[in-house]
Every structure is written in structure tokens, then in C-alpha cells.
Amino acid sequence: MIASGVIVLAQFALFLFIGVALFVFYQDFPPPNPETSIAKDREFAYFIVNYLPTGVLGVVVAAVFSAAMGTLSGSLNASASTSLNDLYRPLVPKADERHLMWVSKLLTAVWGVAQMAMAFGATQLKENVVVNALAISSFTTGIVLGLFLLGIFTKVGQTAAMTGLVAGLAAVSYAKFGTSLAWPWFALVGSSTVFTVGSIAGQFVGTAGTKDQTEFEPSR
């Protein structure tokens, strides 16, 4: 996890460096047509198609398609597997492997259609897809972090942890729809609210290990 944090930090630093480099590049080498206006989320693609030399262009385009297919196949497999094992199998416990394989393929197709619908819907968003995806992710990441901190630093029970979770969800929802707070702060709002409310609730409903509470620990 620590190594992942270091690598991700370096990765995002590289992304930001590319953005700064493109900004500087377009200041000195603007598009040939002065009337051409490039959307912010298309500047990198425009640079790849119009400025990279032959050969390098092919390698970069192939890398983009490879990364896209790898991400799509992984997400489709995870969605179909989760739906099959967590939702379908408990409902049909006597299903054989051949039947489950057929259902798995069907679920993969269903999730593929759902992702295509999401992609078409994303074209109507006012902001770019990355900002919206990170904003949605910040709803859950802060809450999960708060639960993790509760499990590490306190001995609250499940009731207190659930109380903190609900409070964190309400706080993040208010920050999103009731204030002008920028989305990078949502994770801090969610984690701090879950930890604070969960810790306080633990003083009233008991701690993990008591008779009326099941011990709350992070997943292993």
C-alpha cells in the first residue's frame, strides 16, 4: 500500500507535467487555424494526432487502445463476477457450473451495454468525464477511509460505525448539493465526519467486544 501511494503520486505528477507542457507548447505553437478552438479535454489527443511524427504516433495510439481494452475487460469481468457471486448465486444456490457460465456471459453483455450507455450519457456532462468520475469516487473514498480509521484507532462496534457511515454520507451529500465546496474536499469531509461521529456514537452504544456488539474490524 505504501509503495502504491508513492507510485500513484509519481504517476499523477507526470500527468500534471504533461498538462503544463502542453499549455506551454500551445503558447508557442498554436493550431494552424487561428479560429480553431480545442476543448480542454481534447488538447492531448489533438497534440498526438497532429504533432507526433509517424511511427511514434502509431505506438502511442496502440498504447491508448491497449490501455482502454485492458481497463474495459477488467471492469466488465469484475462487474459480472460480483453480480454473479453476490447477487445471483445466493438466489439460485443449486445452479451448476454450465448454467453459471452462461449467466456470467449474459451479465458481461449487460454490463457492457450499461457502460456504453454511461459513455453516451457522459457526452452531455457540462464538465469533463475525469472531474465527474473523481467527484463520484470522492463520495466513497472518504467514507471508507473513515471506517478504516475507526477500525484502527478505536474499538467501536458496528452500530457506532454504521452511525458514522450514515453521517458521513449525509455530510458529503450536503457538501456536494448544498454548498460550492470543490470535490477534492469531499474525501476529507467524509472521513472526518465518519470518524468523529462514529467515535462519539461509540461512547453511547458500546464498544466492540461487548455482548450486544459484534467486533468491527476492517476487511482482511
C-alpha atoms as one frame of an Amber mdcrd trajectory, in Angstrom:
protein
   0.000   0.000   0.000   2.842   2.377   0.818   4.607   1.593  -2.453   1.309
   2.099  -4.289   0.940   5.552  -2.728   4.433   6.557  -3.854   3.899   5.234
  -7.382   0.483   6.874  -7.752   1.944  10.186  -6.547   4.660   9.970  -9.197
   2.086   8.953 -11.805  -0.167  11.944 -11.149   2.841  14.257 -11.023   3.698
  13.017 -14.536   0.119  13.638 -15.693   0.254  17.183 -14.359   3.650  17.734
 -16.004   2.193  16.683 -19.364  -0.640  19.180 -18.901   1.767  22.001 -18.084
   3.982  21.045 -21.029   1.002  21.106 -23.408  -0.009  24.546 -22.109   3.468
  25.903 -22.814   3.593  24.156 -26.212   0.325  25.667 -27.429   1.511  29.130
 -26.391   4.403  28.909 -28.877   2.801  26.581 -31.452  -0.927  27.331 -31.628
  -3.188  25.437 -34.073  -2.606  26.466 -37.699  -6.137  27.836 -37.987  -6.485
  30.785 -35.576 -10.231  30.174 -35.400  -9.726  26.601 -34.207 -10.663  26.193
 -30.575  -9.584  22.961 -28.855 -11.648  21.720 -25.956  -9.664  21.271 -22.744
 -10.175  17.502 -22.666  -9.077  17.157 -26.311  -5.793  19.045 -26.251  -3.690
  15.927 -25.620  -5.465  13.966 -28.365  -5.040  16.888 -30.779  -1.327  17.007
 -29.996  -0.922  13.256 -30.564  -2.719  13.266 -33.919  -1.307  16.487 -35.353
   2.206  16.884 -33.933   3.730  13.467 -33.219   5.910  12.019 -36.011   4.924
   8.900 -37.923   5.893   5.790 -36.005   5.698   7.417 -32.608   2.069   8.286
 -33.419   1.291   4.631 -34.151   2.915   3.427 -30.935   1.023   5.978 -28.811
  -2.334   5.202 -30.446  -1.729   1.471 -29.960  -0.857   2.107 -26.303  -4.063
   4.118 -25.822  -6.210   1.340 -27.291  -4.345  -1.284 -25.268  -4.911   0.593
 -22.008  -8.573   1.164 -22.868  -9.201  -2.515 -23.659  -7.383  -3.637 -20.518
  -9.438  -1.319 -18.343 -12.724  -2.282 -20.001 -12.087  -6.028 -19.787 -11.133
  -5.757 -16.120 -14.177  -3.673 -15.199 -16.560  -5.931 -17.144 -15.115  -9.041
 -15.524 -15.300  -7.528 -12.024 -18.873  -6.291 -12.502 -20.089  -9.603 -13.921
 -18.290 -11.669 -11.261 -19.627  -9.537  -8.411 -23.178  -9.678  -9.776 -22.966
 -13.435 -10.227 -21.420 -14.367  -6.876 -23.020 -11.780  -4.595 -26.469 -11.431
  -6.152 -27.339 -14.355  -8.435 -25.785 -17.385  -6.732 -27.488 -16.810  -3.353
 -30.825 -16.754  -5.208 -30.056 -19.924  -7.202 -27.819 -21.988  -4.897 -28.294
 -25.245  -6.853 -27.190 -23.861 -10.229 -24.489 -25.949 -11.947 -21.268 -24.606
 -13.438 -22.548 -24.671 -17.017 -25.557 -22.551 -16.058 -23.384 -20.130 -14.071
 -21.023 -19.748 -17.032 -23.959 -18.855 -19.305 -25.257 -16.338 -16.756 -21.761
 -14.866 -16.404 -21.558 -14.235 -20.154 -25.015 -12.683 -20.129 -24.096 -10.394
 -17.235 -20.925  -9.351 -19.055 -23.026  -8.297 -22.038 -25.475  -6.459 -19.782
 -22.686  -4.538 -18.073 -21.153  -3.787 -21.473 -24.408  -2.176 -22.610 -24.602
  -0.277 -19.317 -21.084   1.094 -19.799 -21.855   2.161 -23.374 -24.985   3.950
 -22.160 -22.908   5.675 -19.487 -20.352   6.725 -22.113 -23.024   8.240 -24.361
 -24.572   9.984 -21.356 -21.203  11.411 -20.366 -21.105  13.406 -23.599 -23.903
  15.558 -22.156 -21.988  16.479 -18.994 -21.013  20.106 -18.535 -17.592  19.189
 -17.125 -15.169  16.577 -18.430 -15.508  12.916 -17.501 -12.400  12.790 -15.297
 -13.647  15.530 -12.966 -17.065  13.897 -12.649 -15.575  10.444 -12.065 -13.261
  11.736  -9.344 -16.115  13.661  -7.743 -18.225  10.493  -7.597 -15.283   8.485
  -6.269 -14.725  11.031  -3.505 -18.165  10.135  -2.106 -16.967   6.647  -1.178
 -13.231   7.039  -0.624 -13.602   9.420   2.311 -16.271   7.256   3.958 -14.203
   4.085   3.552 -11.160   5.876   4.963 -13.203   6.998   7.974 -14.342   3.417
   8.628 -10.781   2.195   8.299  -9.560   4.770  10.826 -12.337   3.729  13.217
 -11.211   0.117  12.968  -7.562   1.007  13.546  -7.711   3.642  16.277 -10.925
   2.838  18.168 -12.916  -0.138  19.432 -16.365   0.993  18.390 -18.997  -1.576
  17.463 -20.881  -1.999  14.219 -23.785   0.189  15.349 -21.483   3.141  16.031
 -19.596   2.554  12.793 -22.849   2.453  10.815 -23.959   5.669  12.526 -20.716
   7.325  11.443 -21.135   5.975   7.907 -24.646   7.426   7.567 -23.463  10.755
   8.988 -20.523  10.812   6.578 -22.788  10.112   3.609 -25.122  12.913   4.694
 -22.212  15.328   5.164 -20.717  14.594   1.748 -24.142  14.844   0.090 -24.683
  18.250   1.675 -21.202  19.386   0.620 -21.969  18.340  -2.949 -25.526  19.607
  -3.369 -25.819  22.272  -0.683 -22.520  24.134  -0.902 -19.998  25.284  -3.507
 -17.190  23.243  -1.949 -14.812  21.764  -4.539 -14.889  17.978  -4.926 -11.286
  17.337  -3.703 -12.518  18.280  -0.206 -15.283  15.642  -0.196 -12.926  12.880
   0.945 -11.792  14.967   3.924 -15.379  15.850   4.819 -16.483  12.224   4.612
 -13.570  10.680   6.508 -13.526  13.246   9.316 -17.309  13.054   9.771 -17.358
   9.245   9.860 -14.509   9.082  12.356 -15.823  11.852  14.613 -19.462  10.753
  14.675 -18.517   7.082  14.946 -16.210   7.770  17.889 -18.882   9.804  19.684
 -21.575   7.211  18.967 -19.290   4.534  20.386 -19.461   6.249  23.770 -23.229
   5.710  23.882 -23.859   2.364  22.167 -20.874   0.421  23.462 -17.596  -0.741
  22.005 -16.521  -3.821  20.078 -16.322  -6.968  22.153 -19.341  -6.253  24.395
 -22.255  -8.665  24.419 -24.545  -6.520  22.303 -21.915  -5.549  19.747 -20.110
  -7.502  17.067 -16.484  -6.503  16.772 -15.920  -4.076  13.939 -12.697  -4.656
  12.043 -11.541  -3.633   8.591 -11.719  -6.338   5.943  -8.742  -8.604   5.617
